[in-house]
Amino acid sequence: MNSAACRFWHSAGVKRIVLARELTLENIKAVRENTPPELEIECFVHGAMCVSYSGRCLLSHYYINRNANDGSCAQPCRWKYYMYEEKRECDKIEAVQDDTGTYVFSSKDMCMIEHIPELIESGVNSFKIEGRMKSAYYTAVTTNAYRMAIDSYLHDPKNYTYDPLWLRELESVSHREYASGFYYDNPMQNPQVVTQNGYLREKAYLCVATGKG
């Protein structure tokens, strides 16, 4: 979350720090300016975000004993919830947001494909793509899109041009509404909660071809 913590872990032998997703781009620049240059900085650039603070959600562990910070989150923030008066447990009331259900805990997916130059110039060494429970197809498409964008920028930073086809590729995989996370928005002012429930899909993932038939 801050340069002091980064310097502590670096003194303990850590070579790379994964920064919290709540940091803005300006926060990241400040961390880079106040940490040893040999300490690598890694940041999330794509994938599901957490309704809790930097993944510190206890719901998954509480409900089904799957620890979120071990990469095993069951994403209970996507589940439906009900409320009831303590003496009338049988009289449950569904917290309905609209006709498609309730998603007050459900965050948008992060997508920073349009901001590659700003990320690299801020001092980020490694981009982190969240891919929990995703298919091999999802992994291949997202990694390839960011790889093309990064290579294009590094090849010629001064003449770099964003290609809309990269975003078109990312929109083809199963995802929730995209946003730029909290790189440019304050979570207290814009919590990045989805406006529609469920995943957006333009292509169906059917199988993996491992050899000739």
mmCIF file of N, CA, C and O in Angstrom, residues 23-80:
data_model
loop_
_atom_site.group_PDB
_atom_site.id
_atom_site.type_symbol
_atom_site.label_atom_id
_atom_site.label_comp_id
_atom_site.label_asym_id
_atom_site.label_seq_id
_atom_site.Cartn_x
_atom_site.Cartn_y
_atom_site.Cartn_z
ATOM 1 N N LEU A 23 -4.631 1.489 -5.046
ATOM 2 C CA LEU A 23 -3.718 2.588 -5.340
ATOM 3 C C LEU A 23 -4.037 3.229 -6.686
ATOM 4 O O LEU A 23 -4.355 2.553 -7.656
ATOM 5 N N THR A 24 -3.931 4.556 -6.726
ATOM 6 C CA THR A 24 -4.093 5.274 -7.991
ATOM 7 C C THR A 24 -2.775 5.249 -8.752
ATOM 8 O O THR A 24 -1.726 4.861 -8.212
ATOM 9 N N LEU A 25 -2.810 5.696 -9.989
ATOM 10 C CA LEU A 25 -1.587 5.759 -10.781
ATOM 11 C C LEU A 25 -0.587 6.713 -10.125
ATOM 12 O O LEU A 25 0.627 6.451 -10.130
ATOM 13 N N GLU A 26 -1.081 7.801 -9.558
ATOM 14 C CA GLU A 26 -0.198 8.757 -8.876
ATOM 15 C C GLU A 26 0.415 8.131 -7.631
ATOM 16 O O GLU A 26 1.589 8.395 -7.306
ATOM 17 N N ASN A 27 -0.351 7.310 -6.915
ATOM 18 C CA ASN A 27 0.185 6.595 -5.753
ATOM 19 C C ASN A 27 1.329 5.681 -6.169
ATOM 20 O O ASN A 27 2.366 5.600 -5.488
ATOM 21 N N ILE A 28 1.151 4.984 -7.289
ATOM 22 C CA ILE A 28 2.167 4.055 -7.783
ATOM 23 C C ILE A 28 3.448 4.795 -8.146
ATOM 24 O O ILE A 28 4.563 4.341 -7.852
ATOM 25 N N LYS A 29 3.297 5.935 -8.772
ATOM 26 C CA LYS A 29 4.472 6.751 -9.114
ATOM 27 C C LYS A 29 5.227 7.157 -7.851
ATOM 28 O O LYS A 29 6.460 7.142 -7.814
ATOM 29 N N ALA A 30 4.475 7.513 -6.811
ATOM 30 C CA ALA A 30 5.098 7.908 -5.554
ATOM 31 C C ALA A 30 5.838 6.739 -4.907
ATOM 32 O O ALA A 30 6.935 6.911 -4.358
ATOM 33 N N VAL A 31 5.256 5.548 -4.978
ATOM 34 C CA VAL A 31 5.914 4.354 -4.451
ATOM 35 C C VAL A 31 7.213 4.100 -5.207
ATOM 36 O O VAL A 31 8.260 3.823 -4.612
ATOM 37 N N ARG A 32 7.155 4.219 -6.521
ATOM 38 C CA ARG A 32 8.349 3.985 -7.341
ATOM 39 C C ARG A 32 9.463 4.980 -7.016
ATOM 40 O O ARG A 32 10.641 4.615 -6.946
ATOM 41 N N GLU A 33 9.095 6.213 -6.804
ATOM 42 C CA GLU A 33 10.083 7.257 -6.520
ATOM 43 C C GLU A 33 10.722 7.112 -5.147
ATOM 44 O O GLU A 33 11.813 7.639 -4.908
ATOM 45 N N ASN A 34 10.062 6.387 -4.254
ATOM 46 C CA ASN A 34 10.546 6.277 -2.879
ATOM 47 C C ASN A 34 10.937 4.859 -2.481
ATOM 48 O O ASN A 34 10.921 4.516 -1.290
ATOM 49 N N THR A 35 11.270 4.036 -3.474
ATOM 50 C CA THR A 35 11.737 2.673 -3.219
ATOM 51 C C THR A 35 12.993 2.407 -4.035
ATOM 52 O O THR A 35 13.236 3.065 -5.057
ATOM 53 N N PRO A 36 13.821 1.445 -3.637
ATOM 54 C CA PRO A 36 15.039 1.121 -4.388
ATOM 55 C C PRO A 36 14.702 0.719 -5.823
ATOM 56 O O PRO A 36 13.738 -0.021 -6.050
ATOM 57 N N PRO A 37 15.450 1.189 -6.802
ATOM 58 C CA PRO A 37 15.141 0.884 -8.204
ATOM 59 C C PRO A 37 15.200 -0.602 -8.538
ATOM 60 O O PRO A 37 14.543 -1.050 -9.482
ATOM 61 N N GLU A 38 15.973 -1.371 -7.760
ATOM 62 C CA GLU A 38 16.067 -2.810 -8.028
ATOM 63 C C GLU A 38 14.855 -3.585 -7.509
ATOM 64 O O GLU A 38 14.673 -4.766 -7.847
ATOM 65 N N LEU A 39 14.024 -2.957 -6.693
ATOM 66 C CA LEU A 39 12.795 -3.606 -6.227
ATOM 67 C C LEU A 39 11.754 -3.529 -7.335
ATOM 68 O O LEU A 39 11.344 -2.447 -7.752
ATOM 69 N N GLU A 40 11.318 -4.679 -7.811
ATOM 70 C CA GLU A 40 10.346 -4.710 -8.903
ATOM 71 C C GLU A 40 8.936 -4.457 -8.370
ATOM 72 O O GLU A 40 8.574 -4.900 -7.284
ATOM 73 N N ILE A 41 8.153 -3.737 -9.170
ATOM 74 C CA ILE A 41 6.769 -3.431 -8.814
ATOM 75 C C ILE A 41 5.828 -4.132 -9.782
ATOM 76 O O ILE A 41 5.976 -4.026 -10.997
ATOM 77 N N GLU A 42 4.878 -4.870 -9.241
ATOM 78 C CA GLU A 42 3.886 -5.577 -10.045
ATOM 79 C C GLU A 42 2.498 -5.041 -9.707
ATOM 80 O O GLU A 42 2.181 -4.802 -8.541
ATOM 81 N N CYS A 43 1.673 -4.822 -10.723
ATOM 82 C CA CYS A 43 0.339 -4.267 -10.521
ATOM 83 C C CYS A 43 -0.701 -5.046 -11.306
ATOM 84 O O CYS A 43 -0.429 -5.521 -12.409
ATOM 85 N N PHE A 44 -1.890 -5.149 -10.764
ATOM 86 C CA PHE A 44 -3.016 -5.744 -11.479
ATOM 87 C C PHE A 44 -3.414 -4.819 -12.626
ATOM 88 O O PHE A 44 -3.530 -3.608 -12.455
ATOM 89 N N VAL A 45 -3.622 -5.408 -13.795
ATOM 90 C CA VAL A 45 -4.059 -4.616 -14.952
ATOM 91 C C VAL A 45 -5.339 -5.157 -15.585
ATOM 92 O O VAL A 45 -5.969 -4.469 -16.391
ATOM 93 N N HIS A 46 -5.725 -6.377 -15.208
ATOM 94 C CA HIS A 46 -6.902 -6.968 -15.862
ATOM 95 C C HIS A 46 -7.508 -8.063 -14.990
ATOM 96 O O HIS A 46 -6.795 -8.806 -14.323
ATOM 97 N N GLY A 47 -8.841 -8.159 -15.038
ATOM 98 C CA GLY A 47 -9.537 -9.252 -14.378
ATOM 99 C C GLY A 47 -10.467 -8.786 -13.264
ATOM 100 O O GLY A 47 -10.698 -7.590 -13.072
ATOM 101 N N ALA A 48 -11.003 -9.754 -12.544
ATOM 102 C CA ALA A 48 -11.982 -9.478 -11.494
ATOM 103 C C ALA A 48 -11.377 -8.645 -10.379
ATOM 104 O O ALA A 48 -10.218 -8.802 -10.019
ATOM 105 N N MET A 49 -12.179 -7.737 -9.848
ATOM 106 C CA MET A 49 -11.778 -6.950 -8.695
ATOM 107 C C MET A 49 -12.550 -7.433 -7.467
ATOM 108 O O MET A 49 -13.538 -8.148 -7.584
ATOM 109 N N CYS A 50 -12.082 -7.030 -6.299
ATOM 110 C CA CYS A 50 -12.686 -7.499 -5.052
ATOM 111 C C CYS A 50 -13.499 -6.394 -4.412
ATOM 112 O O CYS A 50 -13.078 -5.235 -4.385
ATOM 113 N N VAL A 51 -14.662 -6.759 -3.883
ATOM 114 C CA VAL A 51 -15.498 -5.770 -3.207
ATOM 115 C C VAL A 51 -14.879 -5.378 -1.872
ATOM 116 O O VAL A 51 -15.155 -4.314 -1.333
ATOM 117 N N SER A 52 -14.008 -6.224 -1.358
ATOM 118 C CA SER A 52 -13.336 -5.938 -0.106
ATOM 119 C C SER A 52 -12.021 -5.211 -0.373
ATOM 120 O O SER A 52 -11.655 -4.965 -1.516
ATOM 121 N N TYR A 53 -11.312 -4.888 0.678
ATOM 122 C CA TYR A 53 -10.087 -4.109 0.557
ATOM 123 C C TYR A 53 -8.920 -5.007 0.160
ATOM 124 O O TYR A 53 -8.451 -5.808 0.937
ATOM 125 N N SER A 54 -8.450 -4.855 -1.074
ATOM 126 C CA SER A 54 -7.305 -5.624 -1.570
ATOM 127 C C SER A 54 -7.429 -7.112 -1.316
ATOM 128 O O SER A 54 -6.491 -7.778 -0.890
ATOM 129 N N GLY A 55 -8.615 -7.656 -1.545
ATOM 130 C CA GLY A 55 -8.798 -9.092 -1.415
ATOM 131 C C GLY A 55 -8.941 -9.575 0.013
ATOM 132 O O GLY A 55 -8.977 -10.774 0.261
ATOM 133 N N ARG A 56 -9.028 -8.670 0.979
ATOM 134 C CA ARG A 56 -9.112 -9.088 2.381
ATOM 135 C C ARG A 56 -10.564 -9.388 2.768
ATOM 136 O O ARG A 56 -11.115 -8.816 3.710
ATOM 137 N N CYS A 57 -11.178 -10.256 2.036
ATOM 138 C CA CYS A 57 -12.573 -10.628 2.271
ATOM 139 C C CYS A 57 -12.610 -11.967 2.995
ATOM 140 O O CYS A 57 -11.906 -12.901 2.622
ATOM 141 N N LEU A 58 -13.435 -12.058 4.024
ATOM 142 C CA LEU A 58 -13.518 -13.281 4.820
ATOM 143 C C LEU A 58 -14.718 -14.137 4.472
ATOM 144 O O LEU A 58 -14.900 -15.212 5.033
ATOM 145 N N LEU A 59 -15.578 -13.678 3.551
ATOM 146 C CA LEU A 59 -16.813 -14.402 3.262
ATOM 147 C C LEU A 59 -16.553 -15.800 2.709
ATOM 148 O O LEU A 59 -17.194 -16.771 3.118
ATOM 149 N N SER A 60 -15.626 -15.920 1.757
ATOM 150 C CA SER A 60 -15.352 -17.219 1.144
ATOM 151 C C SER A 60 -14.840 -18.214 2.183
ATOM 152 O O SER A 60 -15.270 -19.370 2.228
ATOM 153 N N HIS A 61 -13.942 -17.772 3.027
ATOM 154 C CA HIS A 61 -13.393 -18.651 4.059
ATOM 155 C C HIS A 61 -14.470 -19.004 5.083
ATOM 156 O O HIS A 61 -14.546 -20.147 5.559
ATOM 157 N N TYR A 62 -15.319 -18.047 5.403
ATOM 158 C CA TYR A 62 -16.364 -18.279 6.398
ATOM 159 C C TYR A 62 -17.403 -19.283 5.896
ATOM 160 O O TYR A 62 -17.814 -20.201 6.624
ATOM 161 N N TYR A 63 -17.833 -19.114 4.648
ATOM 162 C CA TYR A 63 -18.907 -19.954 4.119
ATOM 163 C C TYR A 63 -18.443 -21.362 3.744
ATOM 164 O O TYR A 63 -19.097 -22.345 4.099
ATOM 165 N N ILE A 64 -17.349 -21.470 3.018
ATOM 166 C CA ILE A 64 -16.955 -22.791 2.503
ATOM 167 C C ILE A 64 -15.476 -23.111 2.726
ATOM 168 O O ILE A 64 -14.912 -23.994 2.081
ATOM 169 N N ASN A 65 -14.837 -22.366 3.644
ATOM 170 C CA ASN A 65 -13.461 -22.649 4.034
ATOM 171 C C ASN A 65 -12.471 -22.558 2.870
ATOM 172 O O ASN A 65 -11.525 -23.329 2.780
ATOM 173 N N ARG A 66 -12.723 -21.622 1.956
ATOM 174 C CA ARG A 66 -11.786 -21.363 0.860
ATOM 175 C C ARG A 66 -11.202 -19.963 1.053
ATOM 176 O O ARG A 66 -11.906 -18.964 0.996
ATOM 177 N N ASN A 67 -9.902 -19.918 1.289
ATOM 178 C CA ASN A 67 -9.229 -18.668 1.626
ATOM 179 C C ASN A 67 -9.015 -17.807 0.388
ATOM 180 O O ASN A 67 -8.359 -18.220 -0.567
ATOM 181 N N ALA A 68 -9.539 -16.589 0.411
ATOM 182 C CA ALA A 68 -9.430 -15.696 -0.742
ATOM 183 C C ALA A 68 -7.988 -15.331 -1.052
ATOM 184 O O ALA A 68 -7.572 -15.275 -2.209
ATOM 185 N N ASN A 69 -7.181 -15.089 -0.024
ATOM 186 C CA ASN A 69 -5.808 -14.663 -0.255
ATOM 187 C C ASN A 69 -4.875 -15.814 -0.604
ATOM 188 O O ASN A 69 -3.673 -15.599 -0.810
ATOM 189 N N ASP A 70 -5.382 -17.019 -0.643
ATOM 190 C CA ASP A 70 -4.612 -18.167 -1.138
ATOM 191 C C ASP A 70 -4.974 -18.474 -2.586
ATOM 192 O O ASP A 70 -4.583 -19.503 -3.125
ATOM 193 N N GLY A 71 -5.763 -17.586 -3.198
ATOM 194 C CA GLY A 71 -6.172 -17.794 -4.577
ATOM 195 C C GLY A 71 -7.348 -18.731 -4.727
ATOM 196 O O GLY A 71 -7.607 -19.243 -5.817
ATOM 197 N N SER A 72 -8.073 -18.988 -3.644
ATOM 198 C CA SER A 72 -9.166 -19.961 -3.681
ATOM 199 C C SER A 72 -10.528 -19.323 -3.473
ATOM 200 O O SER A 72 -11.485 -20.002 -3.084
ATOM 201 N N CYS A 73 -10.657 -18.028 -3.688
ATOM 202 C CA CYS A 73 -11.918 -17.336 -3.423
ATOM 203 C C CYS A 73 -13.058 -17.890 -4.278
ATOM 204 O O CYS A 73 -12.917 -18.082 -5.490
ATOM 205 N N ALA A 74 -14.185 -18.148 -3.632
ATOM 206 C CA ALA A 74 -15.362 -18.650 -4.338
ATOM 207 C C ALA A 74 -16.237 -17.508 -4.847
ATOM 208 O O ALA A 74 -17.316 -17.746 -5.364
ATOM 209 N N GLN A 75 -15.787 -16.272 -4.649
ATOM 210 C CA GLN A 75 -16.489 -15.059 -5.075
ATOM 211 C C GLN A 75 -17.928 -14.992 -4.540
ATOM 212 O O GLN A 75 -18.897 -14.860 -5.295
ATOM 213 N N PRO A 76 -18.095 -15.080 -3.212
ATOM 214 C CA PRO A 76 -19.440 -14.955 -2.633
ATOM 215 C C PRO A 76 -20.039 -13.567 -2.853
ATOM 216 O O PRO A 76 -21.243 -13.384 -2.636
ATOM 217 N N CYS A 77 -19.225 -12.612 -3.280
ATOM 218 C CA CYS A 77 -19.763 -11.279 -3.595
ATOM 219 C C CYS A 77 -20.704 -11.346 -4.792
ATOM 220 O O CYS A 77 -21.495 -10.422 -5.030
ATOM 221 N N ARG A 78 -20.647 -12.430 -5.566
ATOM 222 C CA ARG A 78 -21.541 -12.578 -6.715
ATOM 223 C C ARG A 78 -22.844 -13.292 -6.346
ATOM 224 O O ARG A 78 -23.739 -13.425 -7.169
ATOM 225 N N TRP A 79 -22.954 -13.789 -5.105
ATOM 226 C CA TRP A 79 -24.129 -14.554 -4.700
ATOM 227 C C TRP A 79 -25.307 -13.632 -4.375
ATOM 228 O O TRP A 79 -25.144 -12.430 -4.186
ATOM 229 N N LYS A 80 -26.488 -14.228 -4.310
ATOM 230 C CA LYS A 80 -27.685 -13.483 -3.915
ATOM 231 C C LYS A 80 -27.826 -13.530 -2.394
ATOM 232 O O LYS A 80 -27.550 -14.545 -1.766
#
